[in-house]
Short mmCIF file of C-alpha atoms in Angstrom, two decimals:
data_model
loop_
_atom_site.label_atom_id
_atom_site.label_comp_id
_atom_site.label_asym_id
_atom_site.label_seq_id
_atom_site.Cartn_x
_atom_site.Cartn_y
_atom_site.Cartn_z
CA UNK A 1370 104.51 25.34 159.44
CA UNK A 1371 101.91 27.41 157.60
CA UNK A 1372 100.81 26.41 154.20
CA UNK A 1373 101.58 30.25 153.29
CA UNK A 1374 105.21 30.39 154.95
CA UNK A 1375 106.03 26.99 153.19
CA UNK A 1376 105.09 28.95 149.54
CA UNK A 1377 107.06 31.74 150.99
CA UNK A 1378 110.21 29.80 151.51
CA UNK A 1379 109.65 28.01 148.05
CA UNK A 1380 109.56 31.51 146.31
CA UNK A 1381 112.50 32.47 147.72
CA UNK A 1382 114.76 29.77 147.56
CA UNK A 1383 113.83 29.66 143.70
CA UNK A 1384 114.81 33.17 143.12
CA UNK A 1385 118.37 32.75 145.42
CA UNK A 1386 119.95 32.32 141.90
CA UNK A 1387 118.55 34.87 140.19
CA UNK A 1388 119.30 37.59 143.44
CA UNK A 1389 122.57 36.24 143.59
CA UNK A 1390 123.21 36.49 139.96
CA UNK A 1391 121.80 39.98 139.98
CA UNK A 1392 124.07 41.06 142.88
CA UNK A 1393 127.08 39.75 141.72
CA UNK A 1394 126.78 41.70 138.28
CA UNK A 1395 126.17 44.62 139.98
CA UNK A 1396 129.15 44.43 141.94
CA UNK A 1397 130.92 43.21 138.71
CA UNK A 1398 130.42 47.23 137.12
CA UNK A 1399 133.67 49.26 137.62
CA UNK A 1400 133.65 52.21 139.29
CA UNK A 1401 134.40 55.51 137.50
CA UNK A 1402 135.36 57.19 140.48
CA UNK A 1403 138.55 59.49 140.24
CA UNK A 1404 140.16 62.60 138.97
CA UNK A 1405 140.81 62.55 135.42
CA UNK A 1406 142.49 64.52 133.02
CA UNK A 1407 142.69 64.87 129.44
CA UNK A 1408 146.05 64.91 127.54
CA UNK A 1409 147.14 65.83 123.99
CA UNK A 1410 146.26 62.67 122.48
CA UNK A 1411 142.28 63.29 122.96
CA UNK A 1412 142.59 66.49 120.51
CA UNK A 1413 142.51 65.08 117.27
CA UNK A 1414 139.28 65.07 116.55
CA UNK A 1415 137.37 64.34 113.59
CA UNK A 1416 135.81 66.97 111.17
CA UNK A 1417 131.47 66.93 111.59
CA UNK A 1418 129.41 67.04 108.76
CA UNK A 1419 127.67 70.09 108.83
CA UNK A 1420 124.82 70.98 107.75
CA UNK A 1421 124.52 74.29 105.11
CA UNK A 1422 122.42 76.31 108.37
CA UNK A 1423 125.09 75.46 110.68
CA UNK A 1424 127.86 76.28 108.70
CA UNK A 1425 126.57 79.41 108.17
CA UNK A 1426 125.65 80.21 112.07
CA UNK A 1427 129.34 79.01 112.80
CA UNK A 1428 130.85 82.21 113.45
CA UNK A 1429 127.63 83.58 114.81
CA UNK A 1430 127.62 80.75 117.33
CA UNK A 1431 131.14 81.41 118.37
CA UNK A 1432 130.78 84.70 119.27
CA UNK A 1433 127.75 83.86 121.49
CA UNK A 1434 130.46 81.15 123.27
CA UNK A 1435 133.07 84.11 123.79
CA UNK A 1436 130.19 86.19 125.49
CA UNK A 1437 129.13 83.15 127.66
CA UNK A 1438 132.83 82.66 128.72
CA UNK A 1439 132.80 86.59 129.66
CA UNK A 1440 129.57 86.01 131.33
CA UNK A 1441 130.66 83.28 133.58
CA UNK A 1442 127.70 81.17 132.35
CA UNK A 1443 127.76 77.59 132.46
CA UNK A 1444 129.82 75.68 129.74
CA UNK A 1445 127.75 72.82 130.15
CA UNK A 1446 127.97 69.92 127.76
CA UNK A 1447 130.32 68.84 126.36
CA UNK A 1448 132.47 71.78 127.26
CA UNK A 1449 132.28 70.30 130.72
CA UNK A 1450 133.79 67.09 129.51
CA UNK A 1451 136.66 68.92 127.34
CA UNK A 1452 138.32 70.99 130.25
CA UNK A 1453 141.82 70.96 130.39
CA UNK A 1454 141.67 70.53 134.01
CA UNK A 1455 141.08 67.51 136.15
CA UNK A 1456 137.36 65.97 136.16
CA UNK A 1457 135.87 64.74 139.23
CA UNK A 1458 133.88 62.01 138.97
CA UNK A 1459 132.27 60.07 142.49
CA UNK A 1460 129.70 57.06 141.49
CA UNK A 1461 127.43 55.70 143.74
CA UNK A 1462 124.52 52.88 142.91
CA UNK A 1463 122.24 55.09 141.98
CA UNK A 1464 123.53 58.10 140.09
CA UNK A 1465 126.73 59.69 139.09
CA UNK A 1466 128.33 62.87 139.36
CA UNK A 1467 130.56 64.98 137.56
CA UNK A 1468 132.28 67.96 138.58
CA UNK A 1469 134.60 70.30 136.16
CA UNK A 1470 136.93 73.39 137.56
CA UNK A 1471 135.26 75.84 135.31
CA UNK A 1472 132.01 77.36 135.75
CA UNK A 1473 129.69 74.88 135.65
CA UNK A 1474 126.97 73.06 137.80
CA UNK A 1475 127.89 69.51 138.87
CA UNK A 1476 127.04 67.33 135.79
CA UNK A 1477 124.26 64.06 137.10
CA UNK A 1478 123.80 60.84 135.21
CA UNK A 1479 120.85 58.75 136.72
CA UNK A 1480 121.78 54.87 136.68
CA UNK A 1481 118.49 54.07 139.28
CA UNK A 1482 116.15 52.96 135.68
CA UNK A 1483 114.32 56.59 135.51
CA UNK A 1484 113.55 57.41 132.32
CA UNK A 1485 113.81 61.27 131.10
CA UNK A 1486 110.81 63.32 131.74
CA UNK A 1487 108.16 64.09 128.96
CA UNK A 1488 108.72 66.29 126.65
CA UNK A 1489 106.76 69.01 128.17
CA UNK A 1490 108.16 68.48 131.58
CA UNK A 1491 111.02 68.47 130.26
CA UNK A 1492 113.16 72.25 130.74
CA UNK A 1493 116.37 72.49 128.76
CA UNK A 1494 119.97 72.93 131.10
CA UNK A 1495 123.65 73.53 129.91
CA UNK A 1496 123.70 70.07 130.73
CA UNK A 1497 120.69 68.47 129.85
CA UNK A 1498 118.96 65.52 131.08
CA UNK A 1499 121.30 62.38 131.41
CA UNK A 1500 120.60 58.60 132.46
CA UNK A 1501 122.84 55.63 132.30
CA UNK A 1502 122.70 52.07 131.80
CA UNK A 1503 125.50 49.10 132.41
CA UNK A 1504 126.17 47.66 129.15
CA UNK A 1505 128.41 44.68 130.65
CA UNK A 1506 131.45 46.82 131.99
CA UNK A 1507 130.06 49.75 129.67
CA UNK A 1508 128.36 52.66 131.04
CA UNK A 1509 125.74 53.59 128.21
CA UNK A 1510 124.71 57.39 128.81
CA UNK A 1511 122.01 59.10 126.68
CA UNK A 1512 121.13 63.03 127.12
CA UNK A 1513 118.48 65.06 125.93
CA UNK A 1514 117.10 68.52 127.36
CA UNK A 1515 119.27 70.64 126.45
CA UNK A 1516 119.38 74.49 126.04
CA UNK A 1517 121.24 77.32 124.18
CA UNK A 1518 123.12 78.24 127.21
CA UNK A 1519 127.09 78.34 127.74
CA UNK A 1520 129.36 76.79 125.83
CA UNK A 1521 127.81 75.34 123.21
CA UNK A 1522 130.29 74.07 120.55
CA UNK A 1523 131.25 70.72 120.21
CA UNK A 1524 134.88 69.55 119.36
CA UNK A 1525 135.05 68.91 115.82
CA UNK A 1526 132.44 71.56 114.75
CA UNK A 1527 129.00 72.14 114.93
CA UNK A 1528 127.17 72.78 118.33
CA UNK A 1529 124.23 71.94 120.63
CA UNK A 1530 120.93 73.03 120.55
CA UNK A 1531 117.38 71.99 121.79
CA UNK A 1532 117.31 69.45 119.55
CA UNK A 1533 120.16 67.69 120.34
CA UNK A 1534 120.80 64.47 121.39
CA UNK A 1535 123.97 62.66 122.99
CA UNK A 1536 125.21 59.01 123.09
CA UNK A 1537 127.94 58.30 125.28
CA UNK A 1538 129.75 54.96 126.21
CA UNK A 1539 132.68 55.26 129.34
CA UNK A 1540 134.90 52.15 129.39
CA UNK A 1541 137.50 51.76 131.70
CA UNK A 1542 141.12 50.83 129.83
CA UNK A 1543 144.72 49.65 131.11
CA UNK A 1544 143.77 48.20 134.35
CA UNK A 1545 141.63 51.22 135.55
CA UNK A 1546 144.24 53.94 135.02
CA UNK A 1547 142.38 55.17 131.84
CA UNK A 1548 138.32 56.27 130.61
CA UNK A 1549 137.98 55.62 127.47
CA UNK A 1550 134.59 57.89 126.01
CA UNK A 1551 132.87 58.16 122.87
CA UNK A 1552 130.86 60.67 122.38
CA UNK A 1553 127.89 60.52 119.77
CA UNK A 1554 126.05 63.64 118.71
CA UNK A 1555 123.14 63.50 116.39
CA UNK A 1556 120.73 66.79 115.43
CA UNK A 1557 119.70 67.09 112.26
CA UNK A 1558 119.42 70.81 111.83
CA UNK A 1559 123.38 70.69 112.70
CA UNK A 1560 124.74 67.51 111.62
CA UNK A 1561 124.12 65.71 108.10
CA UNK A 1562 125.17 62.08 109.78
CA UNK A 1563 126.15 61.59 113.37
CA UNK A 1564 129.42 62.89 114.73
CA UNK A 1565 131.26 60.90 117.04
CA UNK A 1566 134.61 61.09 118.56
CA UNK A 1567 136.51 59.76 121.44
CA UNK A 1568 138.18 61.15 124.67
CA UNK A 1569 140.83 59.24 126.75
CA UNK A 1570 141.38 60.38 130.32
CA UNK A 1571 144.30 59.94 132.47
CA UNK A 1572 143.56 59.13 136.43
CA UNK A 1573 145.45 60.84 138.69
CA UNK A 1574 145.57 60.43 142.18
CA UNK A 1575 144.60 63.79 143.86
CA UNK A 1576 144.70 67.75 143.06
CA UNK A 1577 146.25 69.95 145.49
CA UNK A 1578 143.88 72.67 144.08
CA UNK A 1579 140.13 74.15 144.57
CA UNK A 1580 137.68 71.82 142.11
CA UNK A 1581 135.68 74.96 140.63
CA UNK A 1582 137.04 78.11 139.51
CA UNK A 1583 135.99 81.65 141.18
CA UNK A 1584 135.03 83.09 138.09
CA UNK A 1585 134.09 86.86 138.04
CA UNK A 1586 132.08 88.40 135.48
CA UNK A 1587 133.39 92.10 135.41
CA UNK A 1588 136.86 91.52 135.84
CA UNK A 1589 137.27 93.08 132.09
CA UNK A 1590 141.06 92.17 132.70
CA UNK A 1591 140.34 88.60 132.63
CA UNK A 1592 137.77 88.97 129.64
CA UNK A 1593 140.89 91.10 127.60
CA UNK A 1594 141.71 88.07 125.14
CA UNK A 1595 138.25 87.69 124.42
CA UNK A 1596 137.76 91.21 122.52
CA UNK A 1597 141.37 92.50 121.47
CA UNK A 1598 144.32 91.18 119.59
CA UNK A 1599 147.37 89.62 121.39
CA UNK A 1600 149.71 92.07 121.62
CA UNK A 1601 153.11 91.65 119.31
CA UNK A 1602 155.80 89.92 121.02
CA UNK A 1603 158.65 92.41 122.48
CA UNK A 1604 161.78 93.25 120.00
CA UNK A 1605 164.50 91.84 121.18
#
């Protein structure tokens, strides 16, 4: 046997452990995959510290939202992550997807060990620019890139812009029948300390409904509660 096959063989056998060690703690990582929903316990969330600008721009900011929802734009993040309806959510070993029924593109979190582009590469989305790392049975998620697009409020006040950045860490709770998520913001032209809250989400086991919803920008009918008062309930 070659002196170079014998090294070979060496190398390899001394990095069995390691390989083996690596593999089995990547098949150790739950998998996210599932419909989940949010219930009434996720909606008490906790008041951001705002900064003077953005309390100012608050009503400014929610009007833009109302026109984005009547302009079947993208909700994007986190809007995407706050729909009443059921989240889809299919991991594989590289990346992860997340689908919402409203209008919104499908929502990607690398976990391959890319970085996020450069700056100047770098073109804002409703979503922005995620990647993902396994804390032990943690997913660690951190997004940049984002634009002034959609939906852009985030639950407990404040909202996103360019300069926004989000933390996230999904934890699977009560033998994988719940996804636990905190959610980090920090921008300091909107926030005076970091706002964080967290989200639970039920699994369930299918939908008997279309994922995405057909949404259809001059159907003023559908667009009616956006711009007029509710009308007074009937005398009875």
């Amino acid at each position: 046997m070659g002196l170079r096959v014998v090294a070979a063989l060496v190398m390899l056998l001394g990095c069995a452990p390691a390989v083996l060690a690596q593999g089995s703690a990547s098949a150790a990582r739950p998998d996210l995959s599932g419909y989940w929903e949010l219930r009434f316990d996720s909606f008490n969330v906790p008041a951001a510290a705002l900064t003077a600008p953005a309390q100012a721009a608050a009503e400014a900011r929610r009007k833009k939202d109302l026109e984005a929802i009547r302009g079947c734009v993208n909700i994007g993040m986190p809007a995407l992550m706050n729909d009443r309806a059921t989240l889809d959510i299919r991991q594989s070993a590289g990346v992860i997807g997340m689908v919402a029924k409203s209008p919104s593109s499908t929502r990607y979190v690398y976990t391959d060990g890319r970085k996020h582009p450069d700056a100047e590469e770098l073109e804002g989305t409703t979503n922005g620019h995620s990647v993902g790392r396994w804390d032990g049975g943690t997913l660690v998620v951190d997004t940049v890139g984002f634009n002034e697009r959609g939906i852009t409020a985030i639950p407990g006040g404040g909202y996103r812009t360019a300069r926004s950045r989000l933390t996230e860490r999904y934890r699977l709770a009560a033998d994988g029948q719940q996804l636990v998520v905190t959610f980090t913001w920090t921008d300091a032209t909107v926030f005076r300390r970091p706002h964080a809250y967290s989200f639970r989400y039920y699994k369930v086991p299918s939908i008997s409904e279309p994922r995405v919803t057909n949404c259809i920008a001059n159907d003023a009918e559908r667009a009616r509660f956006l711009s007029e008062a509710p009308a007074p309930a009937p005398a009875r």
